[in-house]
Short mmCIF file of C-alpha atoms in Angstrom, two decimals:
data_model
loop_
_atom_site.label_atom_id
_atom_site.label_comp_id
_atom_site.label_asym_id
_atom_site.label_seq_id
_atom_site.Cartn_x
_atom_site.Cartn_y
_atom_site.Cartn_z
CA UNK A 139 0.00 0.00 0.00
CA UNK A 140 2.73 2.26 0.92
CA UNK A 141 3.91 1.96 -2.96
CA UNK A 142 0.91 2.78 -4.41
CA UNK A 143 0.59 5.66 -2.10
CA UNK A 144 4.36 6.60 -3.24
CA UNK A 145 3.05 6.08 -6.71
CA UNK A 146 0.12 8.46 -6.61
CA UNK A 147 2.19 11.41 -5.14
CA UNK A 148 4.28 10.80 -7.68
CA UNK A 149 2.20 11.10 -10.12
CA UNK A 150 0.34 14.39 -8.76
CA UNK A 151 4.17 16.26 -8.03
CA UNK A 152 4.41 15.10 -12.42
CA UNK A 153 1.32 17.01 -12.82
CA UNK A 154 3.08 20.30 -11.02
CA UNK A 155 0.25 19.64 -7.97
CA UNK A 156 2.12 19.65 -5.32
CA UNK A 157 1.37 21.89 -2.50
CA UNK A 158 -2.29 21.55 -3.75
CA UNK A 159 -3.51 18.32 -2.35
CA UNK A 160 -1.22 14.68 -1.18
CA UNK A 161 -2.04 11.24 -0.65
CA UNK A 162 -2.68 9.37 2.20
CA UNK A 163 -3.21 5.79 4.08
CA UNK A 164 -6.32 5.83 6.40
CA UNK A 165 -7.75 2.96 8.13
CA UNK A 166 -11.31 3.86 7.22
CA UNK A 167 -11.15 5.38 4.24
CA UNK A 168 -7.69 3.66 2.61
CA UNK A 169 -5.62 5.69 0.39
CA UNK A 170 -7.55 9.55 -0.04
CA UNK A 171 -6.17 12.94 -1.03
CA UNK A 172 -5.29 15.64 1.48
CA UNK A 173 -5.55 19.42 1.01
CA UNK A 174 -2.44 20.79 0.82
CA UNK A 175 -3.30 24.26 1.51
CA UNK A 176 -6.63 26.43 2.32
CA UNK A 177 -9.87 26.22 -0.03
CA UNK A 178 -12.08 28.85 0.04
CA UNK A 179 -16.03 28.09 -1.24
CA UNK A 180 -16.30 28.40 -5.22
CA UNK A 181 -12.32 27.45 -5.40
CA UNK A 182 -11.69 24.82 -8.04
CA UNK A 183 -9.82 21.91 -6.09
CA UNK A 184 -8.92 19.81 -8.48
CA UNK A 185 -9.58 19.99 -12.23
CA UNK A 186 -8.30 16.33 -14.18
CA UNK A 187 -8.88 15.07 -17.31
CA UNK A 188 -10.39 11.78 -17.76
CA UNK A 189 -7.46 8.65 -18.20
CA UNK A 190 -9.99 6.32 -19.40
CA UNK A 191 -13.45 6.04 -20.71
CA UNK A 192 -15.89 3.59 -21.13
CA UNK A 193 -19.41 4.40 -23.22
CA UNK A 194 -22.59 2.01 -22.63
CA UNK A 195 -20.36 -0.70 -24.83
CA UNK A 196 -17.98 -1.35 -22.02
CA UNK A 197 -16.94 -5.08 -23.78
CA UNK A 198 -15.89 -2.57 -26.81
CA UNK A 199 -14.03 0.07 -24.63
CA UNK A 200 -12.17 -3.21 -22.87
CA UNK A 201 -10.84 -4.41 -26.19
CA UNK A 202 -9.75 -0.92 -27.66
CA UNK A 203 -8.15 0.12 -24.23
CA UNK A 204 -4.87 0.43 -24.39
CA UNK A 205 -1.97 -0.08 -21.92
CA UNK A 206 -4.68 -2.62 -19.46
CA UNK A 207 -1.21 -3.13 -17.47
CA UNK A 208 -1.37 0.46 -16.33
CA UNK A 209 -4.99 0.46 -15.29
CA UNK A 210 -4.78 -2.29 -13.44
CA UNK A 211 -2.20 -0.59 -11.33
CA UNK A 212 -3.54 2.50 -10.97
CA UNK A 213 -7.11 1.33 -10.42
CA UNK A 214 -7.15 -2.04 -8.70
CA UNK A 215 -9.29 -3.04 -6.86
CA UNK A 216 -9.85 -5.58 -4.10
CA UNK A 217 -10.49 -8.98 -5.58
CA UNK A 218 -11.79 -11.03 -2.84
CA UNK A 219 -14.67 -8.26 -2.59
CA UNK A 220 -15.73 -7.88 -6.00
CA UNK A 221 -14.79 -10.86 -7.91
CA UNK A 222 -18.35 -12.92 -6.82
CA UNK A 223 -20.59 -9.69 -6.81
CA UNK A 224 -23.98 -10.53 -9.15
CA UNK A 225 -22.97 -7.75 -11.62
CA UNK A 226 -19.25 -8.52 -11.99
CA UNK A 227 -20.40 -12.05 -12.36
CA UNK A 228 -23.04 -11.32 -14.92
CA UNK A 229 -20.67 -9.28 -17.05
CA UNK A 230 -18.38 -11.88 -17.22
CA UNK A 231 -21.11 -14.87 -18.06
CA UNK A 232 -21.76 -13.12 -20.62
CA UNK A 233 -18.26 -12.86 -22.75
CA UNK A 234 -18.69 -16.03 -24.62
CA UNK A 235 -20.10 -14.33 -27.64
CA UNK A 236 -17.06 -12.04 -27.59
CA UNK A 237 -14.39 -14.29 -27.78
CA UNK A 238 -12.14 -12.72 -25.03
CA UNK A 239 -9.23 -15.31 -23.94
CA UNK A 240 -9.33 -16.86 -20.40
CA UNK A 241 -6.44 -14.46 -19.66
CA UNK A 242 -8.28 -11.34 -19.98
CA UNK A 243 -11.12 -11.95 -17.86
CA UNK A 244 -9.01 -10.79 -14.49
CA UNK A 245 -8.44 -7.56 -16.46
CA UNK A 246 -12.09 -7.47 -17.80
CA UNK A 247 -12.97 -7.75 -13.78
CA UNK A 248 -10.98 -5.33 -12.75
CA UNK A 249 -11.83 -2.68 -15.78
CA UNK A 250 -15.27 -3.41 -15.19
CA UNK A 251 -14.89 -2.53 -11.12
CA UNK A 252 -12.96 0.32 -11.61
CA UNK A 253 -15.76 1.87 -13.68
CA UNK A 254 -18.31 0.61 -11.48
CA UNK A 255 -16.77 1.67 -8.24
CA UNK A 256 -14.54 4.58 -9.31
CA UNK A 257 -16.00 5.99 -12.44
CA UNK A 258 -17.58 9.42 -13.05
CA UNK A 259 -20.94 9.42 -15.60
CA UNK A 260 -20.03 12.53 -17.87
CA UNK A 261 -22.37 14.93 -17.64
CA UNK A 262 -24.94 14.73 -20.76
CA UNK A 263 -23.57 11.83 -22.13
CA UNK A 264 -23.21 7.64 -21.96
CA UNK A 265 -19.84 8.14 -20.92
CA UNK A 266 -17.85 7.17 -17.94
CA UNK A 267 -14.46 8.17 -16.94
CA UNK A 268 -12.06 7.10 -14.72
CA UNK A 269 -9.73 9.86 -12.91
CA UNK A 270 -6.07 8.53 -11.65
CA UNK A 271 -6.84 11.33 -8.78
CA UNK A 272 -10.33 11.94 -8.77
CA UNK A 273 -10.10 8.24 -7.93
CA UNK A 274 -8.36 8.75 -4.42
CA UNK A 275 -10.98 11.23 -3.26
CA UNK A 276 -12.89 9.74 -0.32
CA UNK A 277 -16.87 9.46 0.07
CA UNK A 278 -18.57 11.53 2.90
CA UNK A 279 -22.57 11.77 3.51
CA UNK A 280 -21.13 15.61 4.16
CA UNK A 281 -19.17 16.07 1.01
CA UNK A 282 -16.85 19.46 0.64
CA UNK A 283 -16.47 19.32 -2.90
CA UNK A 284 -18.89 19.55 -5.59
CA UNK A 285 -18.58 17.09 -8.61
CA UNK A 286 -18.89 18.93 -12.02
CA UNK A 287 -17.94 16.83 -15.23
CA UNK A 288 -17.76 17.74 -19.28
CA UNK A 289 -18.09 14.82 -21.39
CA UNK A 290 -17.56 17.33 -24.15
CA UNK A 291 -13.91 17.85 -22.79
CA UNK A 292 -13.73 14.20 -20.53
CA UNK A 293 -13.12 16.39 -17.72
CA UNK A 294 -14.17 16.26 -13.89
CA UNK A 295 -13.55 19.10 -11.88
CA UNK A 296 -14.40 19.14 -7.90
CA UNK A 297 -15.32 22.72 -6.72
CA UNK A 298 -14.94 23.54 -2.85
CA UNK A 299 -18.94 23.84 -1.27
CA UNK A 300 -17.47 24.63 1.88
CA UNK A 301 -14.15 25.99 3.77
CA UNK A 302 -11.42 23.27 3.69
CA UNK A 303 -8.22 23.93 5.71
CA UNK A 304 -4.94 22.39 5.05
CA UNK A 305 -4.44 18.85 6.55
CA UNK A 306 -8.37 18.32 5.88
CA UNK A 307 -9.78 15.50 3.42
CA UNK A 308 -11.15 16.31 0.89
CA UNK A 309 -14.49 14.66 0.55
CA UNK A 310 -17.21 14.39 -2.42
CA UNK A 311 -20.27 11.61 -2.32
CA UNK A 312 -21.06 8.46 -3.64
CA UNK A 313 -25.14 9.94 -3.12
CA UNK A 314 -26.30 12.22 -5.30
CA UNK A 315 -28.89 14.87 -5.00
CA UNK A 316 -31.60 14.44 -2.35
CA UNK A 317 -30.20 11.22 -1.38
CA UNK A 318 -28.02 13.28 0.93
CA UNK A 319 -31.24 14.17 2.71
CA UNK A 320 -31.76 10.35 3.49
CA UNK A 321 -31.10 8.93 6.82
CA UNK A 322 -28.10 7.14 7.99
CA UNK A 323 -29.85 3.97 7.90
CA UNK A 324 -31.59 4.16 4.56
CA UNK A 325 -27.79 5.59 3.02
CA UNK A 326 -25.67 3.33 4.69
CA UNK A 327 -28.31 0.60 3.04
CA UNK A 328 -28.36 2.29 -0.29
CA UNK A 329 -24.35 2.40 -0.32
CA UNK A 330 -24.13 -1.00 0.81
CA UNK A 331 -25.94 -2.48 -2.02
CA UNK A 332 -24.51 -0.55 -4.69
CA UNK A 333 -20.54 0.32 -3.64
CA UNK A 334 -19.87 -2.55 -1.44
CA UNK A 335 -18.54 -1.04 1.28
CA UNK A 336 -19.91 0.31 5.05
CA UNK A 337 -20.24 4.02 4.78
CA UNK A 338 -18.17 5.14 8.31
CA UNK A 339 -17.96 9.29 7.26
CA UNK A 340 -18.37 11.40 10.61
CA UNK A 341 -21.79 11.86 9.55
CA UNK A 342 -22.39 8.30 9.58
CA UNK A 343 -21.15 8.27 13.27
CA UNK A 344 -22.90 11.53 14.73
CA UNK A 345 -26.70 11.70 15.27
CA UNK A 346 -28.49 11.16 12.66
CA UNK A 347 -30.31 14.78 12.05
CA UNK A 348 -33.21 13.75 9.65
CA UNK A 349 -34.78 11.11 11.21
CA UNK A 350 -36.83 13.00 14.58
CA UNK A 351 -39.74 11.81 16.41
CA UNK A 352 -41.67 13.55 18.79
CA UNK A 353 -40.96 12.73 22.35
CA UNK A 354 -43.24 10.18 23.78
CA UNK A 355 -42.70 11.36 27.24
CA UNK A 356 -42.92 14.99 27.46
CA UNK A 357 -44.83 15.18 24.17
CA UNK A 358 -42.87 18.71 23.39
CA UNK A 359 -39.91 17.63 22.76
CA UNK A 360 -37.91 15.66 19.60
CA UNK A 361 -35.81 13.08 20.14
CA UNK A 362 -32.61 12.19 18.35
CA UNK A 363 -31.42 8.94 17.55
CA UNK A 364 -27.78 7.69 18.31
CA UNK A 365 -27.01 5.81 15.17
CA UNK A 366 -23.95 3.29 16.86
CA UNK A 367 -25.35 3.58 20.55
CA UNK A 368 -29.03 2.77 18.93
CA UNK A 369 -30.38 4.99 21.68
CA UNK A 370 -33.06 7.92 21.20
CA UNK A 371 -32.56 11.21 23.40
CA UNK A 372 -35.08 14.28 23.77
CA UNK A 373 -33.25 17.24 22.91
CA UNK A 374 -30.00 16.40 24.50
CA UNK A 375 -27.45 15.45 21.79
CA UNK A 376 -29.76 16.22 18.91
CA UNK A 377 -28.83 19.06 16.51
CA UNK A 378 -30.60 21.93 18.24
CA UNK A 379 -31.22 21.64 21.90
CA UNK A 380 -34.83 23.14 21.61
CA UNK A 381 -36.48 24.34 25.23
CA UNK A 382 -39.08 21.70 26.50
CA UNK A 383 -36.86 18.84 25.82
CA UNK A 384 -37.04 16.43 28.50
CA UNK A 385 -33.92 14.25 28.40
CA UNK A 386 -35.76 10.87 28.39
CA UNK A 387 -34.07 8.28 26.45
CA UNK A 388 -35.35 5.14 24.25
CA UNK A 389 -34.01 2.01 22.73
CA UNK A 390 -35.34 -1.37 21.33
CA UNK A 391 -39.51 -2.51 22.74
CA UNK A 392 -39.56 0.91 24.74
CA UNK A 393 -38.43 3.15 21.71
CA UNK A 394 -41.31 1.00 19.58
CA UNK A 395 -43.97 1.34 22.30
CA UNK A 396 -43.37 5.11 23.39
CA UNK A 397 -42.17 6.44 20.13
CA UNK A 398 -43.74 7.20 17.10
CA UNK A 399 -42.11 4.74 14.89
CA UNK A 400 -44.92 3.03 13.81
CA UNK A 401 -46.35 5.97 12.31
CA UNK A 402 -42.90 6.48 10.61
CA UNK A 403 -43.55 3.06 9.26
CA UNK A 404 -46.33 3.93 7.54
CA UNK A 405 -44.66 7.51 6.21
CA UNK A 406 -42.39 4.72 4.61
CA UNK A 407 -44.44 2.58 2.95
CA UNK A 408 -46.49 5.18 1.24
CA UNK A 409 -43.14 6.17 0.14
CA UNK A 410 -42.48 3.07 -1.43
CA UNK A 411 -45.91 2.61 -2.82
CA UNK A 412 -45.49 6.10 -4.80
CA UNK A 413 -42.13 4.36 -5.90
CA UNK A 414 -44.03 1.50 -7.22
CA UNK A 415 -46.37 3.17 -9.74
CA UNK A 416 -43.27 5.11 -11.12
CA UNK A 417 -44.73 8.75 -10.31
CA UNK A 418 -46.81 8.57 -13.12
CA UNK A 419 -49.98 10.71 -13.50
CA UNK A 420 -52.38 7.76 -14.57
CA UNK A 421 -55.62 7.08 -12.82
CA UNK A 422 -53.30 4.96 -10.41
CA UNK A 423 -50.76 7.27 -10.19
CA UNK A 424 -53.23 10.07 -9.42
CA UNK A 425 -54.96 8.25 -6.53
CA UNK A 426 -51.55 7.28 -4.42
CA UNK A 427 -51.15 11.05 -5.56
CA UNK A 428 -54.25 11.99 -3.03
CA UNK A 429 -53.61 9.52 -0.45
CA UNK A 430 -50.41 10.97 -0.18
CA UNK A 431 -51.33 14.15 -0.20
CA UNK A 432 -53.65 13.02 2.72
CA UNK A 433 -51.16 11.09 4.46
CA UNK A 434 -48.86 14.19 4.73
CA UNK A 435 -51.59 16.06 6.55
CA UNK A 436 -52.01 13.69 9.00
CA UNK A 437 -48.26 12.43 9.10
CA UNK A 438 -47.48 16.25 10.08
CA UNK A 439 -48.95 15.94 13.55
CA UNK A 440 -46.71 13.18 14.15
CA UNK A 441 -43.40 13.87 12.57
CA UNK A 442 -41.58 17.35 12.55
CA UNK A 443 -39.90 18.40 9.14
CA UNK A 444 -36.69 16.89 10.16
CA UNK A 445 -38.17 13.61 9.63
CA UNK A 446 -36.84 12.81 5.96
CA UNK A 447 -40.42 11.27 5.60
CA UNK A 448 -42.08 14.77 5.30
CA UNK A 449 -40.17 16.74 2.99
CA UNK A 450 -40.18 13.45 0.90
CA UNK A 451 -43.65 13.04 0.97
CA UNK A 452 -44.33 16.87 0.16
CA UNK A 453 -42.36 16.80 -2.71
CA UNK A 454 -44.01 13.49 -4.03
CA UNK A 455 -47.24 15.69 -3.35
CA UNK A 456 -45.76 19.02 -5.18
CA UNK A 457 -44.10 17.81 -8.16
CA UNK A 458 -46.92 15.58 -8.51
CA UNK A 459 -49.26 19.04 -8.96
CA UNK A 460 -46.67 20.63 -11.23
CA UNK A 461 -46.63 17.80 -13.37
CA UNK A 462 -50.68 16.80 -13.00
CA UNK A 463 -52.20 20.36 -12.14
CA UNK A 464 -54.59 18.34 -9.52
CA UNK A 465 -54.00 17.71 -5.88
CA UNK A 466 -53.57 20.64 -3.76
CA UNK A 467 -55.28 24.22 -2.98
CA UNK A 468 -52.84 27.18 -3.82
CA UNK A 469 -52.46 28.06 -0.42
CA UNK A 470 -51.62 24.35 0.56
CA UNK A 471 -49.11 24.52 -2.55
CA UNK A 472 -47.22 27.32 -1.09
CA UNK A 473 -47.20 25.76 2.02
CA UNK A 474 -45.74 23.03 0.83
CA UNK A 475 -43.08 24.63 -1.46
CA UNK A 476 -42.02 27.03 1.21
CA UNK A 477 -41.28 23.66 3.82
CA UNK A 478 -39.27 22.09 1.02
CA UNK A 479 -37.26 25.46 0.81
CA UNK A 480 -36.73 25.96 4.64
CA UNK A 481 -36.13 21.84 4.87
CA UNK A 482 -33.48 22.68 1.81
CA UNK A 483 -31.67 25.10 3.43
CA UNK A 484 -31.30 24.34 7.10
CA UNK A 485 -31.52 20.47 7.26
CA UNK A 486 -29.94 19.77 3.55
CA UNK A 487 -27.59 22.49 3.08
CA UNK A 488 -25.43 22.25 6.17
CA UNK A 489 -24.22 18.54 4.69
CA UNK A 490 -24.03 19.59 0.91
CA UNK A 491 -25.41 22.97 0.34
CA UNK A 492 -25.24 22.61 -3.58
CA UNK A 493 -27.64 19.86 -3.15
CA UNK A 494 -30.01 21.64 -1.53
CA UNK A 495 -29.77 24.61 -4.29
CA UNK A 496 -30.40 22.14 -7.01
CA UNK A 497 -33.31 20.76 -5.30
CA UNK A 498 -34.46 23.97 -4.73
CA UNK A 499 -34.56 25.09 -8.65
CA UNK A 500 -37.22 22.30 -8.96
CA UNK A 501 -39.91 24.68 -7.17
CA UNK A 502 -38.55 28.09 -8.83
CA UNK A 503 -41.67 28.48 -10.57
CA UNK A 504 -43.97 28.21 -7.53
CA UNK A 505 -40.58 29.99 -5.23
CA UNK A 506 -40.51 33.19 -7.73
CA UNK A 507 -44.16 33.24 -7.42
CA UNK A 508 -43.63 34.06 -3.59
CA UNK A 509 -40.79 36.31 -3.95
CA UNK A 510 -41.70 40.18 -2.75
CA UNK A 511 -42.47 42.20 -5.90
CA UNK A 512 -39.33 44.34 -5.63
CA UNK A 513 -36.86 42.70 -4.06
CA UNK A 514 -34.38 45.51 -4.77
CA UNK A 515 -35.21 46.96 -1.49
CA UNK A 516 -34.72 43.92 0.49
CA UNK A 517 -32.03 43.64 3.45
CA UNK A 518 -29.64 40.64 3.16
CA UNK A 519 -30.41 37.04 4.77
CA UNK A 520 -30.05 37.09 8.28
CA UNK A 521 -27.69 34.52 10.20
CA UNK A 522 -29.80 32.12 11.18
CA UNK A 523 -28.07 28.16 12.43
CA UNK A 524 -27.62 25.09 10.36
CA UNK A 525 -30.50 23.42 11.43
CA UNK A 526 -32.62 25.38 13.73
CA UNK A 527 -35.90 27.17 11.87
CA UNK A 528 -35.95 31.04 11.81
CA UNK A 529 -38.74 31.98 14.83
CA UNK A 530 -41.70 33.47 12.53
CA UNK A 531 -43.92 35.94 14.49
CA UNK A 532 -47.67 35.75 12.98
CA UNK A 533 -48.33 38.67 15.01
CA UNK A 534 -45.34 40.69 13.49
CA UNK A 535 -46.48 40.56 9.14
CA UNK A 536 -49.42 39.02 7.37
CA UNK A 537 -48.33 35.60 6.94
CA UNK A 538 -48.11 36.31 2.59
CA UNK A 539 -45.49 38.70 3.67
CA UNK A 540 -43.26 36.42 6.39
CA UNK A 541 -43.48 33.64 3.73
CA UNK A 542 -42.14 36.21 0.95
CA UNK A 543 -39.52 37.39 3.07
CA UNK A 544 -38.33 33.81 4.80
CA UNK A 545 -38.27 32.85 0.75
CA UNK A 546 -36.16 35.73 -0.86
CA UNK A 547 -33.60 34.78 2.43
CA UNK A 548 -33.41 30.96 1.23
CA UNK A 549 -32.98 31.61 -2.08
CA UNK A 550 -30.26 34.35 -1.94
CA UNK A 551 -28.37 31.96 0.45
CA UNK A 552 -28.34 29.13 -2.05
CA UNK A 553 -27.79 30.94 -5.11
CA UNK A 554 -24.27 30.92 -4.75
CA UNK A 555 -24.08 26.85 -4.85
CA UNK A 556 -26.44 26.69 -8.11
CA UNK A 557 -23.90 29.37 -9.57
CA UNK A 558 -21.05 26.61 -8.22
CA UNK A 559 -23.03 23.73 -10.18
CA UNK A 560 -23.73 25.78 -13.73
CA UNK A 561 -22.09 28.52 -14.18
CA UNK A 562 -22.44 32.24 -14.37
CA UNK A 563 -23.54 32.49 -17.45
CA UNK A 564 -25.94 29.38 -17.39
CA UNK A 565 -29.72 30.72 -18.21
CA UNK A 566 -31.01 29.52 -14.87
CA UNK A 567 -28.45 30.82 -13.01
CA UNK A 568 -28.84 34.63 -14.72
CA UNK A 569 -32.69 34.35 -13.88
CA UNK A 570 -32.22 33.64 -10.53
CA UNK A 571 -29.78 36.04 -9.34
CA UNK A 572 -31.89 38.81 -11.56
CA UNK A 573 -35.71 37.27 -9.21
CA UNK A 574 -33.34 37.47 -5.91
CA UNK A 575 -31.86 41.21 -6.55
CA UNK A 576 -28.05 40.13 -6.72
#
């Protein structure tokens, strides 16, 4: 391991990187690349071009590849993991009709894993690249970096989402999207399945912030569950130590009988049942449309936002209406929209704020809808805490206004990590920063 550490750094100080990221061995995340100096947000990190790629033909990228010796080295993987995996096996069942010699099929394994494990999809495209040091940056459920790719020039380029000192890892993620917003349970599943390996990012060992319950106790409070300890806590330990908390704590039959978790159980299977008809705006998919949409009203007086069932379940319920036109009043809508936006910026955002921006250009249409008709004259966001909900005063502005106001706030904090993402001159990008006045 030490040599193909060696090997790495010397192939970054060929590239004239050196003093910009390193290489290193750790136990739980094996070799993974080091900042070398400070990254400001919006700094490029590292920009590579693409050693190898692979289209949807992979059997045809394997036999015009050229120097297989070299991949192997730079990009092997561990044998004894992937060699009996169904799709590794499946690939290889399948070669007869190709012809390829018994001697290639430890390359073919290996060329197929290193796309599978370590490859980047090219943005636009059916093509995959692997990245000699993309390759070496580790996974996080909290990534730093934002992936960006060109499959017009084969090029990746990571982008710094937040402050990274020197001496920090640099992180990006397996999970894309709003599967950052799942909980450690359901991520740790989902990378499991598909990368082999068990997901042990500080995230993954803190407590897990999108999966409250109401306390069963003090009926005030939220409790927080302790992912390794498998313990529930009100308030104490969670990410915001809310007043009224009562410090009662839960595990196995008593978590089940004082908890809300079999309500949380149903959240997830009409989850899954949505999954099942595809989305689709047919007569079936319009009826789990409804019940869904009548589910989250009820659900809400059980589980808080933070819940990942809620915000799920309001944006099967919203993007259901944008695509149908049916299922909600206008004032629901906008209720609706404006949770996904608050649930976007302080409970998705803190772990990978481009994420949440992205997300959050799904709703623009209903979002710029809300925004204050001159937002010109509007003072900047306030500070308000990853994770704890701005205190809204019904008694202070008619509600149209607070919601306008909370909105334009969201939105300007985002923009920055959509710009990230696309661009400054992408057409998205110019319309939002002209709706939010920056």
């Amino acid at each position: 391991m030490d040599a193909f550490v060696s090997a790495l750094n010397a192939h970054i100080e060929s590239k004239g990187l050196i003093g910009e990221y390193i290489v290193h061995n750790f136990d739980d995340f094996g070799p993974s690349l080091v900042a070398e100096k400070n990254y400001n947000v919006g700094d490029v990190v590292v920009s590579e071009t693409a050693l190898y790629i692979t289209t949807d033909d992979i059997m045809g990228s394997f036999e015009s590849g050229s120097s297989l010796d070299q991949l192997c080295q730079l990009f092997k993987v561990t044998a004894d993991t992937l060699e009996c995996t169904a799709e590794i096996v499946k690939s290889i069942e399948g070669l007869g009709e190709h012809s390829v010699a018994t001697d290639k099929v430890v390359q073919l394994r290996d060329w197929i894993s290193a796309f599978s494990l370590n490859g980047y999809s090219l943005s636009g495209s059916n093509k995959t690249g692997l990245f000699v040091i993309a390759s070496k940056v580790a996974h996080s459920c909290a990534p730093n970096v934002a992936t960006i790719t060109s499959a017009e020039h084969d090029r990746l380029v990571f982008t710094a989402m937040k402050p990274i000192a020197k001496g920090d890892l640099i992180f990006s993620s397996y999970l894309a999207g709003a599967k950052l917003a799942y909980p450690t349970r359901v991520r740790q599943e989902f990378i499991r399945h598909k990368y082999y390996f068990d997901c042990r990012c500080p995230r993954c060992r803190a407590v897990d912030d999108l999966r409250a319950l109401k306390c069963g106790v003090c009926d005030t409070g939220t409790v927080w569950l302790d992912s390794l300890a498998g313990v529930w806590t009100c308030g104490a330990g969670g990410p915001c130590d809310a007043t009224g908390c009562c410090g009662a704590t839960f595990s196995g039959a008593k978590a089940d009988d004082e908890l809300y978790t079999d309500v949380e159980e149903q959240a997830e299977e009409q989850l899954r049942v949505f999954d099942d008809v595809g989305g689709q705006c047919d007569a079936a998919g319009q009826r789990v449309l409804m019940g869904t949409a009548e589910s989250v009203f009820t659900l809400e007086k059980y589980l808080p936002l933070q819940h990942w069932t809620v915000p799920f379940m309001k944006r099967v319920v919203v993007e259901g209406l944008l695509r149908s036109g049916r299922g909600l009043t206008d004032i629901d809508r906008d209720r609706f929209v404006v949770d996904l936006a608050r649930w976007a910026r302080y409970y998705l955002a803190p772990h990978s704020p481009v994420s949440a921006a992205c997300l959050l250009h799904t709703y623009t249409k209903c979002l710029f809808g809300l925004l204050p008709v001159d937002v010109s004259t509007q003072a900047s966001a306030p500070a308000v805490p990853d994770h704890e909900l701005p205190t809204v005063s019904v008694s202070a502005a008619p509600v149209r206004e607070q919601q306008a106001q909370e909105v334009l706030h969201i939105m300007r904090f985002l923009f920055p990590f959509y710009e990230i993402q696309y661009g400054a001159q992408d057409a998205d990008v110019v319309e939002w920063r002209s709706r939010v006045g920056l």
